[in-house]
PDB file of C-alpha atoms in Angstrom:
ATOM      1  CA  MET A 207      92.323 -21.374 197.395  1.00 48.00           C
ATOM      2  CA  ARG A 208      93.981 -22.449 200.508  1.00 55.00           C
ATOM      3  CA  MET A 209      96.645 -24.845 201.493  1.00 52.00           C
ATOM      4  CA  ALA A 210      95.023 -26.580 203.995  1.00 70.00           C
ATOM      5  CA  THR A 211      91.456 -26.651 201.481  1.00 82.00           C
ATOM      6  CA  ALA A 212      93.522 -27.721 198.642  1.00 83.00           C
ATOM      7  CA  GLN A 213      94.568 -30.986 200.594  1.00 88.00           C
ATOM      8  CA  VAL A 214      91.399 -32.254 201.430  1.00 89.00           C
ATOM      9  CA  VAL A 215      90.536 -31.519 197.918  1.00 89.00           C
ATOM     10  CA  ARG A 216      93.904 -33.925 197.154  1.00 90.00           C
ATOM     11  CA  THR A 217      92.408 -36.590 200.370  1.00 93.00           C
ATOM     12  CA  ALA A 218      89.114 -36.353 198.635  1.00 93.00           C
ATOM     13  CA  ALA A 219      90.606 -36.667 194.767  1.00 92.00           C
ATOM     14  CA  ALA A 220      92.926 -40.032 196.741  1.00 93.00           C
ATOM     15  CA  LEU A 221      89.215 -41.350 197.995  1.00 95.00           C
ATOM     16  CA  PHE A 222      87.681 -41.119 194.821  1.00 95.00           C
ATOM     17  CA  LEU A 223      90.390 -42.489 192.819  1.00 94.00           C
ATOM     18  CA  THR A 224      90.524 -45.423 194.955  1.00 96.00           C
ATOM     19  CA  ALA A 225      86.768 -46.148 195.380  1.00 96.00           C
ATOM     20  CA  PHE A 226      87.128 -46.403 191.762  1.00 95.00           C
ATOM     21  CA  VAL A 227      89.923 -48.832 190.891  1.00 95.00           C
ATOM     22  CA  LEU A 228      89.255 -51.056 193.566  1.00 93.00           C
ATOM     23  CA  GLN A 229      85.708 -50.597 192.474  1.00 94.00           C
ATOM     24  CA  THR A 230      86.304 -51.182 189.144  1.00 94.00           C
ATOM     25  CA  PHE A 231      88.543 -54.643 190.045  1.00 91.00           C
ATOM     26  CA  HIS A 232      85.449 -55.641 191.650  1.00 89.00           C
ATOM     27  CA  GLU A 233      83.541 -55.358 188.659  1.00 92.00           C
ATOM     28  CA  VAL A 234      85.873 -57.717 186.291  1.00 91.00           C
ATOM     29  CA  GLU A 235      84.518 -59.924 189.089  1.00 89.00           C
ATOM     30  CA  HIS A 236      81.731 -60.233 188.289  1.00 87.00           C
ATOM     31  CA  VAL A 237      82.478 -59.975 184.703  1.00 91.00           C
ATOM     32  CA  ALA A 238      83.474 -63.041 184.859  1.00 88.00           C
ATOM     33  CA  GLN A 239      81.230 -64.855 186.573  1.00 87.00           C
ATOM     34  CA  VAL A 240      78.204 -63.569 184.056  1.00 88.00           C
ATOM     35  CA  TYR A 241      80.290 -64.385 181.498  1.00 89.00           C
ATOM     36  CA  GLN A 242      80.794 -68.337 183.332  1.00 88.00           C
ATOM     37  CA  ARG A 243      77.174 -68.371 183.361  1.00 85.00           C
ATOM     38  CA  LEU A 244      76.014 -67.209 180.034  1.00 85.00           C
ATOM     39  CA  TRP A 245      78.419 -68.668 178.342  1.00 86.00           C
ATOM     40  CA  LEU A 246      80.365 -71.558 179.723  1.00 86.00           C
ATOM     41  CA  GLY A 247      77.656 -72.624 181.071  1.00 80.00           C
ATOM     42  CA  VAL A 248      78.743 -73.139 184.520  1.00 81.00           C
ATOM     43  CA  GLY A 249      75.869 -73.817 187.801  1.00 72.00           C
ATOM     44  CA  PRO A 250      74.771 -70.152 189.953  1.00 65.00           C
ATOM     45  CA  GLN A 251      76.920 -72.445 192.745  1.00 66.00           C
ATOM     46  CA  SER A 252      80.025 -72.922 189.982  1.00 68.00           C
ATOM     47  CA  ALA A 253      80.485 -69.334 188.753  1.00 68.00           C
ATOM     48  CA  ARG A 254      82.980 -67.596 191.477  1.00 70.00           C
ATOM     49  CA  GLY A 255      84.653 -65.570 189.126  1.00 73.00           C
ATOM     50  CA  ILE A 256      88.454 -65.155 188.254  1.00 73.00           C
ATOM     51  CA  LEU A 257      89.534 -65.085 191.620  1.00 69.00           C
ATOM     52  CA  PHE A 258      87.190 -67.866 193.170  1.00 63.00           C
ATOM     53  CA  PHE A 259      89.171 -68.512 195.913  1.00 54.00           C
ATOM     54  CA  LEU A 260      88.585 -64.752 197.226  1.00 60.00           C
ATOM     55  CA  ASP A 261      84.760 -65.612 196.759  1.00 62.00           C
ATOM     56  CA  LEU A 262      84.209 -65.825 199.745  1.00 74.00           C
ATOM     57  CA  GLU A 263      81.498 -64.798 201.974  1.00 81.00           C
ATOM     58  CA  TRP A 264      82.717 -62.764 204.538  1.00 81.00           C
ATOM     59  CA  ASN A 265      85.425 -60.913 201.621  1.00 86.00           C
ATOM     60  CA  HIS A 266      82.268 -60.152 200.147  1.00 87.00           C
ATOM     61  CA  PHE A 267      81.758 -59.045 202.957  1.00 91.00           C
ATOM     62  CA  LEU A 268      84.607 -56.707 203.858  1.00 91.00           C
ATOM     63  CA  PHE A 269      85.248 -55.798 200.281  1.00 91.00           C
ATOM     64  CA  ASN A 270      81.052 -54.461 199.754  1.00 94.00           C
ATOM     65  CA  THR A 271      81.479 -52.514 203.702  1.00 96.00           C
ATOM     66  CA  GLY A 272      84.348 -51.227 202.727  1.00 96.00           C
ATOM     67  CA  TYR A 273      83.374 -49.310 199.589  1.00 97.00           C
ATOM     68  CA  PHE A 274      81.021 -47.980 201.048  1.00 98.00           C
ATOM     69  CA  LEU A 275      82.910 -46.280 203.756  1.00 98.00           C
ATOM     70  CA  LEU A 276      84.958 -45.138 200.807  1.00 97.00           C
ATOM     71  CA  LEU A 277      81.771 -43.932 198.827  1.00 97.00           C
ATOM     72  CA  ALA A 278      80.404 -42.680 202.822  1.00 97.00           C
ATOM     73  CA  ALA A 279      84.096 -40.559 202.874  1.00 96.00           C
ATOM     74  CA  ILE A 280      83.759 -38.832 199.701  1.00 96.00           C
ATOM     75  CA  SER A 281      80.032 -38.068 200.383  1.00 95.00           C
ATOM     76  CA  PHE A 282      81.112 -36.623 203.459  1.00 94.00           C
ATOM     77  CA  PHE A 283      83.145 -34.668 201.601  1.00 93.00           C
ATOM     78  CA  ILE A 284      80.979 -33.550 198.538  1.00 92.00           C
ATOM     79  CA  PHE A 285      78.005 -32.029 200.976  1.00 92.00           C
ATOM     80  CA  PHE A 286      80.410 -30.895 203.671  1.00 91.00           C
ATOM     81  CA  HIS A 287      83.231 -29.350 202.444  1.00 89.00           C
ATOM     82  CA  PRO A 288      83.300 -25.591 201.291  1.00 88.00           C
ATOM     83  CA  ALA A 289      85.229 -27.018 198.370  1.00 84.00           C
ATOM     84  CA  PHE A 290      82.649 -28.887 197.022  1.00 88.00           C
ATOM     85  CA  THR A 291      79.979 -26.621 196.134  1.00 86.00           C
ATOM     86  CA  PHE A 292      80.740 -26.791 192.446  1.00 81.00           C
ATOM     87  CA  ILE A 293      79.643 -30.392 192.699  1.00 83.00           C
ATOM     88  CA  ARG A 294      76.799 -29.287 194.699  1.00 81.00           C
ATOM     89  CA  SER A 295      76.236 -26.953 192.032  1.00 85.00           C
ATOM     90  CA  ARG A 296      75.678 -30.181 189.562  1.00 88.00           C
ATOM     91  CA  ARG A 297      72.058 -31.598 189.798  1.00 89.00           C
ATOM     92  CA  MET A 298      72.704 -34.346 188.536  1.00 93.00           C
ATOM     93  CA  ALA A 299      75.882 -35.533 189.000  1.00 92.00           C
ATOM     94  CA  LEU A 300      74.891 -35.348 192.600  1.00 92.00           C
ATOM     95  CA  LYS A 301      71.290 -37.678 191.553  1.00 94.00           C
ATOM     96  CA  LEU A 302      73.472 -39.923 190.040  1.00 96.00           C
ATOM     97  CA  PHE A 303      75.739 -40.242 192.998  1.00 96.00           C
ATOM     98  CA  VAL A 304      73.313 -40.123 195.405  1.00 96.00           C
ATOM     99  CA  ALA A 305      71.654 -43.190 194.267  1.00 97.00           C
ATOM    100  CA  GLY A 306      74.881 -44.956 193.815  1.00 97.00           C
ATOM    101  CA  PHE A 307      75.857 -44.255 197.286  1.00 98.00           C
ATOM    102  CA  LEU A 308      72.333 -45.804 198.526  1.00 98.00           C
ATOM    103  CA  LEU A 309      72.697 -48.168 195.872  1.00 98.00           C
ATOM    104  CA  GLN A 310      75.617 -49.354 198.320  1.00 98.00           C
ATOM    105  CA  ALA A 311      74.512 -49.390 201.341  1.00 98.00           C
ATOM    106  CA  TYR A 312      71.228 -52.057 199.838  1.00 98.00           C
ATOM    107  CA  HIS A 313      74.308 -54.456 198.770  1.00 97.00           C
ATOM    108  CA  VAL A 314      76.157 -54.071 202.122  1.00 97.00           C
ATOM    109  CA  VAL A 315      72.323 -54.684 203.976  1.00 98.00           C
ATOM    110  CA  GLU A 316      72.048 -57.852 201.230  1.00 96.00           C
ATOM    111  CA  HIS A 317      75.654 -58.775 202.052  1.00 95.00           C
ATOM    112  CA  THR A 318      75.879 -58.682 205.711  1.00 97.00           C
ATOM    113  CA  VAL A 319      71.731 -60.741 205.479  1.00 97.00           C
ATOM    114  CA  ARG A 320      74.266 -63.208 203.711  1.00 95.00           C
ATOM    115  CA  MET A 321      76.766 -63.413 206.455  1.00 95.00           C
ATOM    116  CA  GLY A 322      73.819 -64.574 208.741  1.00 96.00           C
ATOM    117  CA  GLN A 323      72.515 -66.842 206.480  1.00 96.00           C
ATOM    118  CA  PHE A 324      76.713 -67.970 206.077  1.00 94.00           C
ATOM    119  CA  PHE A 325      77.660 -68.577 209.985  1.00 95.00           C
ATOM    120  CA  ASN A 326      73.745 -70.507 209.676  1.00 96.00           C
ATOM    121  CA  THR A 327      74.312 -72.989 206.970  1.00 95.00           C
ATOM    122  CA  ASN A 328      77.573 -72.926 205.945  1.00 91.00           C
ATOM    123  CA  CYS A 329      76.536 -71.464 202.579  1.00 88.00           C
ATOM    124  CA  THR A 330      78.778 -70.176 199.776  1.00 81.00           C
ATOM    125  CA  PRO A 331      77.562 -68.543 197.907  1.00 84.00           C
ATOM    126  CA  CYS A 332      74.229 -67.546 200.446  1.00 90.00           C
ATOM    127  CA  PRO A 333      70.994 -65.823 197.662  1.00 93.00           C
ATOM    128  CA  GLY A 334      70.765 -62.539 200.495  1.00 95.00           C
ATOM    129  CA  ILE A 335      67.975 -61.605 200.706  1.00 97.00           C
ATOM    130  CA  LEU A 336      66.893 -60.700 196.609  1.00 97.00           C
ATOM    131  CA  GLY A 337      68.478 -63.880 195.349  1.00 93.00           C
ATOM    132  CA  TRP A 338      66.151 -66.293 196.145  1.00 94.00           C
ATOM    133  CA  TYR A 339      64.394 -64.318 193.201  1.00 95.00           C
ATOM    134  CA  ILE A 340      67.078 -63.462 191.023  1.00 93.00           C
ATOM    135  CA  ASP A 341      70.971 -65.635 189.981  1.00 88.00           C
ATOM    136  CA  ILE A 342      73.018 -63.256 191.917  1.00 86.00           C
ATOM    137  CA  ALA A 343      75.735 -63.753 189.835  1.00 86.00           C
ATOM    138  CA  TYR A 344      73.201 -61.525 187.867  1.00 89.00           C
ATOM    139  CA  LEU A 345      72.079 -59.596 190.335  1.00 93.00           C
ATOM    140  CA  HIS A 346      75.576 -58.586 191.534  1.00 90.00           C
ATOM    141  CA  PHE A 347      76.883 -58.077 188.450  1.00 93.00           C
ATOM    142  CA  VAL A 348      73.797 -55.027 187.962  1.00 96.00           C
ATOM    143  CA  PHE A 349      75.402 -53.769 192.174  1.00 96.00           C
ATOM    144  CA  ASN A 350      78.285 -54.262 191.478  1.00 95.00           C
ATOM    145  CA  THR A 351      78.219 -52.057 187.939  1.00 96.00           C
ATOM    146  CA  LEU A 352      75.763 -49.576 189.598  1.00 97.00           C
ATOM    147  CA  THR A 353      78.127 -48.869 191.870  1.00 97.00           C
ATOM    148  CA  TRP A 354      80.692 -48.436 190.039  1.00 96.00           C
ATOM    149  CA  LEU A 355      79.146 -46.052 187.450  1.00 96.00           C
ATOM    150  CA  LEU A 356      76.318 -43.895 189.224  1.00 96.00           C
ATOM    151  CA  PRO A 357      79.171 -42.826 191.203  1.00 95.00           C
ATOM    152  CA  LEU A 358      81.224 -41.784 188.085  1.00 94.00           C
ATOM    153  CA  ALA A 359      79.087 -38.973 187.616  1.00 94.00           C
ATOM    154  CA  VAL A 360      80.605 -36.563 189.750  1.00 93.00           C
ATOM    155  CA  ALA A 361      83.913 -37.615 188.321  1.00 92.00           C
ATOM    156  CA  PRO A 362      84.418 -34.259 185.723  1.00 91.00           C
ATOM    157  CA  ALA A 363      83.076 -31.948 188.737  1.00 89.00           C
ATOM    158  CA  PHE A 364      86.303 -33.769 190.767  1.00 86.00           C
ATOM    159  CA  LEU A 365      88.209 -33.251 188.353  1.00 88.00           C
ATOM    160  CA  ALA A 366      87.939 -29.949 187.752  1.00 87.00           C
ATOM    161  CA  ILE A 367      87.770 -28.924 191.238  1.00 87.00           C
ATOM    162  CA  LEU A 368      91.732 -30.589 191.521  1.00 85.00           C
ATOM    163  CA  ARG A 369      92.474 -28.817 188.827  1.00 86.00           C
ATOM    164  CA  GLN A 370      91.244 -25.876 190.077  1.00 83.00           C
ATOM    165  CA  SER A 371      92.732 -26.751 193.509  1.00 78.00           C
ATOM    166  CA  SER A 372      96.498 -27.178 191.761  1.00 76.00           C
ATOM    167  CA  GLN A 373      96.304 -24.019 190.519  1.00 75.00           C
ATOM    168  CA  LYS A 374      95.674 -21.969 192.655  1.00 62.00           C
TER     169      LYS A 374
END
C-alpha cells in the first residue's frame, strides 16, 4: 500500500475511533437518563443524565450534527477511496453502517426541529417531531444506541485494512 494510501487509512481510522469514543460518552448520558426514568422514577423534564448542566438543546444539536459529520466523512472514505474496497465488499456490514448513518441524519433533523422549538418557546427539553408521541428519554436512547452500534458493523473491516496498511 502506498504511503499516501496508508495515511488516508490512518486518517479514516482516527475519524472512526473519534466518532465511536464520542458517541460512547453520549450513550452513557442516555443510559443515565433511562435509568433516572425507569428506576428512580424521575419525570421526563427532570431526567437530565449525569452531566445535567450539558443537557441543553443547542448542545445536543451541535453534538449530533458533529457526529453526523464524522459519519459523513467516514462514509466518503468508505465509498470513494480505493483502499476501502474491502469494506464495500462486506455487504451486510456496509448496509448496517449506512442504516446507522441515515438514522443519524434523521436524528439531526429531530434536533433541528427541537432547536426551532427552543427558539420559539424556550423549552428544555423540547419534544421535536416524535417526542410528541414517544417519551424523549426513551426515543433518544434508541436513536443513540442504534447510531452507536450500527456503524460498528464495519469496525472489523476497518481493523483489517489498518493492519494491512501498517504491514506494507
